Amino acid sequence: MAISRELIDRVLADAASDPLREVCGLLLGASDFGAAVPSKPARSASVHPASVRPERRRGTPSSAAETARISARPGPSTALGANGGRAVARIATVLSTTNVAAHPADSFEIDPAALFAALRAERTGGDRLIGHYHSHPNGLATPSARDALMATSPGRLWLIVAAGAARLWCETPGGAVQGAFAPVELLINGAEDGCA
């Protein structure tokens, strides 16, 4: 999954704007993850935080977003997309929304008005709603047990931001993380790479 430096910088800045509360927003773009997520994994794949490592890239890091680049490959049970288990997809837009949760220090709820507006725009030819992002003030960019309880749309992408890092996850029934998520490779591209 690709995202531009500008967009990941915007998400990181949104999370940094209120480090004591979870901030949230929508991810719009193109993804074929939803069609490829199995309803039941063939076998369980173990994913340990130590297996999530920074992506190696040509050139010198030129922005704070370089530290957020993650390369976490899905386990063998989660064949996400075509092209050898890696979808050719991108996050085209991030839309910050209000967190309307009763307890925003440790949970999030996207403003329904913003969610419905994005769905209406999608129906009229706008970017597709492919997921959302939220921050974890606890410093861990991995799905929590609470996140797993909220995972009700297989194939939906979750970008979780914590402590200046970002990790991308796909809702996957029986997934290796919290029984509901599989890691997804997140590639940060500059506008010169064609991902604006």
JSON list of C-alpha atoms in Angstrom, two decimals:
[
{"chain": "A", "resi": 1, "resn": "MET", "atom": "CA", "xyz": [0.00, 0.00, 0.00]},
{"chain": "A", "resi": 2, "resn": "ALA", "atom": "CA", "xyz": [1.46, 3.36, -0.97]},
{"chain": "A", "resi": 3, "resn": "ILE", "atom": "CA", "xyz": [0.96, 6.77, 0.57]},
{"chain": "A", "resi": 4, "resn": "SER", "atom": "CA", "xyz": [2.67, 10.07, -0.21]},
{"chain": "A", "resi": 5, "resn": "ARG", "atom": "CA", "xyz": [5.05, 11.77, 2.19]},
{"chain": "A", "resi": 6, "resn": "GLU", "atom": "CA", "xyz": [2.69, 14.72, 2.36]},
{"chain": "A", "resi": 7, "resn": "LEU", "atom": "CA", "xyz": [-0.23, 12.55, 3.49]},
{"chain": "A", "resi": 8, "resn": "ILE", "atom": "CA", "xyz": [1.72, 10.56, 6.09]},
{"chain": "A", "resi": 9, "resn": "ASP", "atom": "CA", "xyz": [3.17, 13.83, 7.42]},
{"chain": "A", "resi": 10, "resn": "ARG", "atom": "CA", "xyz": [-0.41, 15.13, 7.75]},
{"chain": "A", "resi": 11, "resn": "VAL", "atom": "CA", "xyz": [-1.48, 12.03, 9.70]},
{"chain": "A", "resi": 12, "resn": "LEU", "atom": "CA", "xyz": [1.57, 12.23, 11.98]},
{"chain": "A", "resi": 13, "resn": "ALA", "atom": "CA", "xyz": [0.94, 15.94, 12.61]},
{"chain": "A", "resi": 14, "resn": "ASP", "atom": "CA", "xyz": [-2.71, 15.23, 13.40]},
{"chain": "A", "resi": 15, "resn": "ALA", "atom": "CA", "xyz": [-1.66, 12.61, 15.97]},
{"chain": "A", "resi": 16, "resn": "ALA", "atom": "CA", "xyz": [0.95, 14.95, 17.47]},
{"chain": "A", "resi": 17, "resn": "SER", "atom": "CA", "xyz": [-1.60, 17.76, 17.79]},
{"chain": "A", "resi": 18, "resn": "ASP", "atom": "CA", "xyz": [-3.27, 16.04, 20.73]},
{"chain": "A", "resi": 19, "resn": "PRO", "atom": "CA", "xyz": [-0.92, 13.42, 22.19]},
{"chain": "A", "resi": 20, "resn": "LEU", "atom": "CA", "xyz": [-3.17, 12.67, 25.19]},
{"chain": "A", "resi": 21, "resn": "ARG", "atom": "CA", "xyz": [-6.25, 11.75, 23.13]},
{"chain": "A", "resi": 22, "resn": "GLU", "atom": "CA", "xyz": [-6.81, 9.43, 20.21]},
{"chain": "A", "resi": 23, "resn": "VAL", "atom": "CA", "xyz": [-7.22, 11.37, 16.99]},
{"chain": "A", "resi": 24, "resn": "CYS", "atom": "CA", "xyz": [-8.87, 9.79, 13.97]},
{"chain": "A", "resi": 25, "resn": "GLY", "atom": "CA", "xyz": [-9.65, 10.21, 10.31]},
{"chain": "A", "resi": 26, "resn": "LEU", "atom": "CA", "xyz": [-10.59, 8.49, 7.08]},
{"chain": "A", "resi": 27, "resn": "LEU", "atom": "CA", "xyz": [-8.42, 6.89, 4.39]},
{"chain": "A", "resi": 28, "resn": "LEU", "atom": "CA", "xyz": [-9.65, 7.29, 0.83]},
{"chain": "A", "resi": 29, "resn": "GLY", "atom": "CA", "xyz": [-8.14, 5.77, -2.29]},
{"chain": "A", "resi": 30, "resn": "ALA", "atom": "CA", "xyz": [-7.88, 2.52, -4.19]},
{"chain": "A", "resi": 31, "resn": "SER", "atom": "CA", "xyz": [-7.41, -0.90, -2.64]},
{"chain": "A", "resi": 32, "resn": "ASP", "atom": "CA", "xyz": [-8.20, -4.46, -3.61]},
{"chain": "A", "resi": 33, "resn": "PHE", "atom": "CA", "xyz": [-7.57, -5.87, -0.13]},
{"chain": "A", "resi": 34, "resn": "GLY", "atom": "CA", "xyz": [-11.27, -6.37, 0.64]},
{"chain": "A", "resi": 35, "resn": "ALA", "atom": "CA", "xyz": [-11.78, -8.86, -2.16]},
{"chain": "A", "resi": 36, "resn": "ALA", "atom": "CA", "xyz": [-8.76, -10.92, -1.19]},
{"chain": "A", "resi": 37, "resn": "VAL", "atom": "CA", "xyz": [-9.18, -11.33, 2.55]},
{"chain": "A", "resi": 38, "resn": "PRO", "atom": "CA", "xyz": [-10.07, -14.94, 3.32]},
{"chain": "A", "resi": 39, "resn": "SER", "atom": "CA", "xyz": [-13.04, -15.58, 5.57]},
{"chain": "A", "resi": 40, "resn": "LYS", "atom": "CA", "xyz": [-10.98, -18.18, 7.42]},
{"chain": "A", "resi": 41, "resn": "PRO", "atom": "CA", "xyz": [-7.20, -18.39, 7.24]},
{"chain": "A", "resi": 42, "resn": "ALA", "atom": "CA", "xyz": [-5.79, -21.68, 6.03]},
{"chain": "A", "resi": 43, "resn": "ARG", "atom": "CA", "xyz": [-3.28, -21.62, 8.88]},
{"chain": "A", "resi": 44, "resn": "SER", "atom": "CA", "xyz": [-2.21, -19.23, 11.55]},
{"chain": "A", "resi": 45, "resn": "ALA", "atom": "CA", "xyz": [0.74, -16.94, 10.94]},
{"chain": "A", "resi": 46, "resn": "SER", "atom": "CA", "xyz": [2.69, -15.60, 13.88]},
{"chain": "A", "resi": 47, "resn": "VAL", "atom": "CA", "xyz": [3.46, -11.91, 13.79]},
{"chain": "A", "resi": 48, "resn": "HIS", "atom": "CA", "xyz": [5.62, -10.53, 16.54]},
{"chain": "A", "resi": 49, "resn": "PRO", "atom": "CA", "xyz": [6.38, -6.81, 16.85]},
{"chain": "A", "resi": 50, "resn": "ALA", "atom": "CA", "xyz": [10.06, -7.65, 16.34]},
{"chain": "A", "resi": 51, "resn": "SER", "atom": "CA", "xyz": [9.20, -8.90, 12.84]},
{"chain": "A", "resi": 52, "resn": "VAL", "atom": "CA", "xyz": [8.01, -5.43, 11.84]},
{"chain": "A", "resi": 53, "resn": "ARG", "atom": "CA", "xyz": [11.04, -3.59, 10.58]},
{"chain": "A", "resi": 54, "resn": "PRO", "atom": "CA", "xyz": [11.78, -0.31, 8.80]},
{"chain": "A", "resi": 55, "resn": "GLU", "atom": "CA", "xyz": [11.78, -0.49, 5.03]},
{"chain": "A", "resi": 56, "resn": "ARG", "atom": "CA", "xyz": [15.12, -0.04, 3.30]},
{"chain": "A", "resi": 57, "resn": "ARG", "atom": "CA", "xyz": [14.98, 2.58, 0.58]},
{"chain": "A", "resi": 58, "resn": "ARG", "atom": "CA", "xyz": [17.34, 4.23, -1.90]},
{"chain": "A", "resi": 59, "resn": "GLY", "atom": "CA", "xyz": [18.49, 7.72, -1.00]},
{"chain": "A", "resi": 60, "resn": "THR", "atom": "CA", "xyz": [18.68, 9.64, 2.21]},
{"chain": "A", "resi": 61, "resn": "PRO", "atom": "CA", "xyz": [15.65, 10.19, 4.43]},
{"chain": "A", "resi": 62, "resn": "SER", "atom": "CA", "xyz": [14.40, 13.72, 3.83]},
{"chain": "A", "resi": 63, "resn": "SER", "atom": "CA", "xyz": [11.46, 14.09, 6.19]},
{"chain": "A", "resi": 64, "resn": "ALA", "atom": "CA", "xyz": [10.12, 13.03, 9.56]},
{"chain": "A", "resi": 65, "resn": "ALA", "atom": "CA", "xyz": [7.82, 10.64, 7.73]},
{"chain": "A", "resi": 66, "resn": "GLU", "atom": "CA", "xyz": [10.81, 8.49, 6.76]},
{"chain": "A", "resi": 67, "resn": "THR", "atom": "CA", "xyz": [10.78, 7.13, 10.31]},
{"chain": "A", "resi": 68, "resn": "ALA", "atom": "CA", "xyz": [7.16, 6.07, 9.86]},
{"chain": "A", "resi": 69, "resn": "ARG", "atom": "CA", "xyz": [7.83, 3.86, 6.85]},
{"chain": "A", "resi": 70, "resn": "ILE", "atom": "CA", "xyz": [7.06, 0.26, 7.73]},
{"chain": "A", "resi": 71, "resn": "SER", "atom": "CA", "xyz": [7.64, -3.00, 5.94]},
{"chain": "A", "resi": 72, "resn": "ALA", "atom": "CA", "xyz": [5.48, -5.69, 7.54]},
{"chain": "A", "resi": 73, "resn": "ARG", "atom": "CA", "xyz": [4.69, -8.54, 5.26]},
{"chain": "A", "resi": 74, "resn": "PRO", "atom": "CA", "xyz": [1.44, -10.48, 5.70]},
{"chain": "A", "resi": 75, "resn": "GLY", "atom": "CA", "xyz": [1.84, -14.04, 6.93]},
{"chain": "A", "resi": 76, "resn": "PRO", "atom": "CA", "xyz": [1.19, -17.01, 4.64]},
{"chain": "A", "resi": 77, "resn": "SER", "atom": "CA", "xyz": [-2.45, -17.25, 5.66]},
{"chain": "A", "resi": 78, "resn": "THR", "atom": "CA", "xyz": [-3.36, -13.77, 4.48]},
{"chain": "A", "resi": 79, "resn": "ALA", "atom": "CA", "xyz": [-2.91, -13.49, 0.74]},
{"chain": "A", "resi": 80, "resn": "LEU", "atom": "CA", "xyz": [-3.77, -9.83, 0.34]},
{"chain": "A", "resi": 81, "resn": "GLY", "atom": "CA", "xyz": [-4.31, -8.76, -3.23]},
{"chain": "A", "resi": 82, "resn": "ALA", "atom": "CA", "xyz": [-2.60, -9.98, -6.34]},
{"chain": "A", "resi": 83, "resn": "ASN", "atom": "CA", "xyz": [1.04, -9.60, -7.33]},
{"chain": "A", "resi": 84, "resn": "GLY", "atom": "CA", "xyz": [2.61, -12.17, -5.01]},
{"chain": "A", "resi": 85, "resn": "GLY", "atom": "CA", "xyz": [0.50, -11.33, -1.98]},
{"chain": "A", "resi": 86, "resn": "ARG", "atom": "CA", "xyz": [1.04, -7.59, -2.32]},
{"chain": "A", "resi": 87, "resn": "ALA", "atom": "CA", "xyz": [-1.72, -5.37, -3.65]},
{"chain": "A", "resi": 88, "resn": "VAL", "atom": "CA", "xyz": [-1.02, -2.49, -5.95]},
{"chain": "A", "resi": 89, "resn": "ALA", "atom": "CA", "xyz": [-3.02, 0.15, -4.13]},
{"chain": "A", "resi": 90, "resn": "ARG", "atom": "CA", "xyz": [-2.68, 3.62, -2.70]},
{"chain": "A", "resi": 91, "resn": "ILE", "atom": "CA", "xyz": [-4.06, 5.96, -0.12]},
{"chain": "A", "resi": 92, "resn": "ALA", "atom": "CA", "xyz": [-4.97, 9.07, -2.13]},
{"chain": "A", "resi": 93, "resn": "THR", "atom": "CA", "xyz": [-6.54, 11.22, 0.59]},
{"chain": "A", "resi": 94, "resn": "VAL", "atom": "CA", "xyz": [-6.57, 11.44, 4.36]},
{"chain": "A", "resi": 95, "resn": "LEU", "atom": "CA", "xyz": [-9.45, 13.27, 5.96]},
{"chain": "A", "resi": 96, "resn": "SER", "atom": "CA", "xyz": [-9.09, 14.28, 9.60]},
{"chain": "A", "resi": 97, "resn": "THR", "atom": "CA", "xyz": [-12.33, 13.87, 11.55]},
{"chain": "A", "resi": 98, "resn": "THR", "atom": "CA", "xyz": [-13.53, 14.63, 15.03]},
{"chain": "A", "resi": 99, "resn": "ASN", "atom": "CA", "xyz": [-13.19, 11.87, 17.61]},
{"chain": "A", "resi": 100, "resn": "VAL", "atom": "CA", "xyz": [-16.69, 11.70, 19.11]},
{"chain": "A", "resi": 101, "resn": "ALA", "atom": "CA", "xyz": [-15.93, 8.83, 21.52]},
{"chain": "A", "resi": 102, "resn": "ALA", "atom": "CA", "xyz": [-17.12, 9.24, 25.10]},
{"chain": "A", "resi": 103, "resn": "HIS", "atom": "CA", "xyz": [-13.55, 8.48, 26.32]},
{"chain": "A", "resi": 104, "resn": "PRO", "atom": "CA", "xyz": [-11.16, 9.83, 23.65]},
{"chain": "A", "resi": 105, "resn": "ALA", "atom": "CA", "xyz": [-8.08, 9.23, 25.81]},
{"chain": "A", "resi": 106, "resn": "ASP", "atom": "CA", "xyz": [-8.25, 5.51, 25.03]},
{"chain": "A", "resi": 107, "resn": "SER", "atom": "CA", "xyz": [-10.82, 5.02, 22.26]},
{"chain": "A", "resi": 108, "resn": "PHE", "atom": "CA", "xyz": [-12.02, 6.58, 19.06]},
{"chain": "A", "resi": 109, "resn": "GLU", "atom": "CA", "xyz": [-15.23, 6.97, 17.14]},
{"chain": "A", "resi": 110, "resn": "ILE", "atom": "CA", "xyz": [-15.23, 8.73, 13.78]},
{"chain": "A", "resi": 111, "resn": "ASP", "atom": "CA", "xyz": [-17.76, 11.54, 13.47]},
{"chain": "A", "resi": 112, "resn": "PRO", "atom": "CA", "xyz": [-20.75, 9.92, 11.68]},
{"chain": "A", "resi": 113, "resn": "ALA", "atom": "CA", "xyz": [-21.37, 13.08, 9.62]},
{"chain": "A", "resi": 114, "resn": "ALA", "atom": "CA", "xyz": [-17.84, 12.88, 8.14]},
{"chain": "A", "resi": 115, "resn": "LEU", "atom": "CA", "xyz": [-18.22, 9.15, 7.51]},
{"chain": "A", "resi": 116, "resn": "PHE", "atom": "CA", "xyz": [-21.56, 9.55, 5.72]},
{"chain": "A", "resi": 117, "resn": "ALA", "atom": "CA", "xyz": [-20.19, 12.48, 3.68]},
{"chain": "A", "resi": 118, "resn": "ALA", "atom": "CA", "xyz": [-17.28, 10.29, 2.51]},
{"chain": "A", "resi": 119, "resn": "LEU", "atom": "CA", "xyz": [-19.68, 7.47, 1.57]},
{"chain": "A", "resi": 120, "resn": "ARG", "atom": "CA", "xyz": [-21.91, 9.90, -0.36]},
{"chain": "A", "resi": 121, "resn": "ALA", "atom": "CA", "xyz": [-18.89, 11.29, -2.20]},
{"chain": "A", "resi": 122, "resn": "GLU", "atom": "CA", "xyz": [-17.78, 7.74, -3.07]},
{"chain": "A", "resi": 123, "resn": "ARG", "atom": "CA", "xyz": [-21.22, 6.98, -4.57]},
{"chain": "A", "resi": 124, "resn": "THR", "atom": "CA", "xyz": [-20.95, 10.05, -6.80]},
{"chain": "A", "resi": 125, "resn": "GLY", "atom": "CA", "xyz": [-17.50, 9.15, -8.17]},
{"chain": "A", "resi": 126, "resn": "GLY", "atom": "CA", "xyz": [-15.21, 10.39, -5.40]},
{"chain": "A", "resi": 127, "resn": "ASP", "atom": "CA", "xyz": [-12.35, 8.45, -3.84]},
{"chain": "A", "resi": 128, "resn": "ARG", "atom": "CA", "xyz": [-13.33, 5.14, -2.28]},
{"chain": "A", "resi": 129, "resn": "LEU", "atom": "CA", "xyz": [-13.42, 4.80, 1.51]},
{"chain": "A", "resi": 130, "resn": "ILE", "atom": "CA", "xyz": [-10.79, 2.12, 2.18]},
{"chain": "A", "resi": 131, "resn": "GLY", "atom": "CA", "xyz": [-10.20, 2.55, 5.89]},
{"chain": "A", "resi": 132, "resn": "HIS", "atom": "CA", "xyz": [-9.34, 4.94, 8.65]},
{"chain": "A", "resi": 133, "resn": "TYR", "atom": "CA", "xyz": [-6.50, 6.05, 10.88]},
{"chain": "A", "resi": 134, "resn": "HIS", "atom": "CA", "xyz": [-6.27, 6.69, 14.57]},
{"chain": "A", "resi": 135, "resn": "SER", "atom": "CA", "xyz": [-3.56, 7.33, 17.13]},
{"chain": "A", "resi": 136, "resn": "HIS", "atom": "CA", "xyz": [-2.59, 5.37, 20.21]},
{"chain": "A", "resi": 137, "resn": "PRO", "atom": "CA", "xyz": [-1.39, 7.72, 22.98]},
{"chain": "A", "resi": 138, "resn": "ASN", "atom": "CA", "xyz": [0.06, 4.63, 24.73]},
{"chain": "A", "resi": 139, "resn": "GLY", "atom": "CA", "xyz": [2.91, 4.60, 22.17]},
{"chain": "A", "resi": 140, "resn": "LEU", "atom": "CA", "xyz": [2.08, 1.25, 20.53]},
{"chain": "A", "resi": 141, "resn": "ALA", "atom": "CA", "xyz": [1.20, 1.30, 16.80]},
{"chain": "A", "resi": 142, "resn": "THR", "atom": "CA", "xyz": [-0.34, -2.17, 16.93]},
{"chain": "A", "resi": 143, "resn": "PRO", "atom": "CA", "xyz": [-4.05, -3.00, 17.13]},
{"chain": "A", "resi": 144, "resn": "SER", "atom": "CA", "xyz": [-5.42, -3.20, 20.65]},
{"chain": "A", "resi": 145, "resn": "ALA", "atom": "CA", "xyz": [-8.02, -5.59, 22.05]},
{"chain": "A", "resi": 146, "resn": "ARG", "atom": "CA", "xyz": [-10.52, -2.71, 21.81]},
{"chain": "A", "resi": 147, "resn": "ASP", "atom": "CA", "xyz": [-9.59, -2.27, 18.12]},
{"chain": "A", "resi": 148, "resn": "ALA", "atom": "CA", "xyz": [-10.25, -5.99, 17.57]},
{"chain": "A", "resi": 149, "resn": "LEU", "atom": "CA", "xyz": [-13.73, -5.62, 19.03]},
{"chain": "A", "resi": 150, "resn": "MET", "atom": "CA", "xyz": [-14.40, -2.83, 16.52]},
{"chain": "A", "resi": 151, "resn": "ALA", "atom": "CA", "xyz": [-13.13, -4.86, 13.54]},
{"chain": "A", "resi": 152, "resn": "THR", "atom": "CA", "xyz": [-16.36, -5.64, 11.69]},
{"chain": "A", "resi": 153, "resn": "SER", "atom": "CA", "xyz": [-15.47, -4.94, 8.04]},
{"chain": "A", "resi": 154, "resn": "PRO", "atom": "CA", "xyz": [-13.02, -7.52, 6.61]},
{"chain": "A", "resi": 155, "resn": "GLY", "atom": "CA", "xyz": [-10.64, -5.88, 4.19]},
{"chain": "A", "resi": 156, "resn": "ARG", "atom": "CA", "xyz": [-10.86, -2.44, 5.82]},
{"chain": "A", "resi": 157, "resn": "LEU", "atom": "CA", "xyz": [-7.47, -0.79, 6.39]},
{"chain": "A", "resi": 158, "resn": "TRP", "atom": "CA", "xyz": [-6.41, 0.60, 9.76]},
{"chain": "A", "resi": 159, "resn": "LEU", "atom": "CA", "xyz": [-3.47, 3.00, 9.91]},
{"chain": "A", "resi": 160, "resn": "ILE", "atom": "CA", "xyz": [-2.38, 3.23, 13.54]},
{"chain": "A", "resi": 161, "resn": "VAL", "atom": "CA", "xyz": [-0.05, 6.03, 14.60]},
{"chain": "A", "resi": 162, "resn": "ALA", "atom": "CA", "xyz": [1.92, 6.11, 17.86]},
{"chain": "A", "resi": 163, "resn": "ALA", "atom": "CA", "xyz": [5.11, 7.76, 19.06]},
{"chain": "A", "resi": 164, "resn": "GLY", "atom": "CA", "xyz": [5.86, 9.20, 15.59]},
{"chain": "A", "resi": 165, "resn": "ALA", "atom": "CA", "xyz": [5.54, 5.86, 13.83]},
{"chain": "A", "resi": 166, "resn": "ALA", "atom": "CA", "xyz": [2.76, 4.48, 11.64]},
{"chain": "A", "resi": 167, "resn": "ARG", "atom": "CA", "xyz": [1.76, 0.89, 10.90]},
{"chain": "A", "resi": 168, "resn": "LEU", "atom": "CA", "xyz": [-0.89, -0.30, 8.49]},
{"chain": "A", "resi": 169, "resn": "TRP", "atom": "CA", "xyz": [-3.20, -3.23, 9.22]},
{"chain": "A", "resi": 170, "resn": "CYS", "atom": "CA", "xyz": [-5.95, -5.01, 7.32]},
{"chain": "A", "resi": 171, "resn": "GLU", "atom": "CA", "xyz": [-9.02, -6.38, 9.09]},
{"chain": "A", "resi": 172, "resn": "THR", "atom": "CA", "xyz": [-8.68, -10.12, 8.62]},
{"chain": "A", "resi": 173, "resn": "PRO", "atom": "CA", "xyz": [-10.95, -12.60, 10.43]},
{"chain": "A", "resi": 174, "resn": "GLY", "atom": "CA", "xyz": [-8.68, -14.91, 12.42]},
{"chain": "A", "resi": 175, "resn": "GLY", "atom": "CA", "xyz": [-5.70, -12.62, 11.72]},
{"chain": "A", "resi": 176, "resn": "ALA", "atom": "CA", "xyz": [-2.40, -13.13, 13.50]},
{"chain": "A", "resi": 177, "resn": "VAL", "atom": "CA", "xyz": [-2.73, -9.92, 15.53]},
{"chain": "A", "resi": 178, "resn": "GLN", "atom": "CA", "xyz": [-5.57, -9.83, 18.10]},
{"chain": "A", "resi": 179, "resn": "GLY", "atom": "CA", "xyz": [-7.32, -12.49, 15.98]},
{"chain": "A", "resi": 180, "resn": "ALA", "atom": "CA", "xyz": [-8.58, -9.71, 13.71]},
{"chain": "A", "resi": 181, "resn": "PHE", "atom": "CA", "xyz": [-5.69, -8.04, 11.84]},
{"chain": "A", "resi": 182, "resn": "ALA", "atom": "CA", "xyz": [-2.86, -8.79, 9.42]},
{"chain": "A", "resi": 183, "resn": "PRO", "atom": "CA", "xyz": [0.05, -6.39, 8.85]},
{"chain": "A", "resi": 184, "resn": "VAL", "atom": "CA", "xyz": [0.22, -4.62, 5.48]},
{"chain": "A", "resi": 185, "resn": "GLU", "atom": "CA", "xyz": [3.32, -3.15, 3.87]},
{"chain": "A", "resi": 186, "resn": "LEU", "atom": "CA", "xyz": [3.19, 0.65, 3.92]},
{"chain": "A", "resi": 187, "resn": "LEU", "atom": "CA", "xyz": [5.38, 2.41, 1.37]},
{"chain": "A", "resi": 188, "resn": "ILE", "atom": "CA", "xyz": [5.89, 6.14, 1.62]},
{"chain": "A", "resi": 189, "resn": "ASN", "atom": "CA", "xyz": [6.50, 7.75, -1.73]},
{"chain": "A", "resi": 190, "resn": "GLY", "atom": "CA", "xyz": [7.30, 11.31, -2.72]},
{"chain": "A", "resi": 191, "resn": "ALA", "atom": "CA", "xyz": [5.18, 13.07, -5.32]},
{"chain": "A", "resi": 192, "resn": "GLU", "atom": "CA", "xyz": [7.98, 12.36, -7.78]},
{"chain": "A", "resi": 193, "resn": "ASP", "atom": "CA", "xyz": [7.17, 8.65, -7.43]},
{"chain": "A", "resi": 194, "resn": "GLY", "atom": "CA", "xyz": [3.67, 9.22, -8.79]},
{"chain": "A", "resi": 195, "resn": "CYS", "atom": "CA", "xyz": [1.82, 8.86, -5.50]},
{"chain": "A", "resi": 196, "resn": "ALA", "atom": "CA", "xyz": [0.61, 12.37, -4.83]}
]
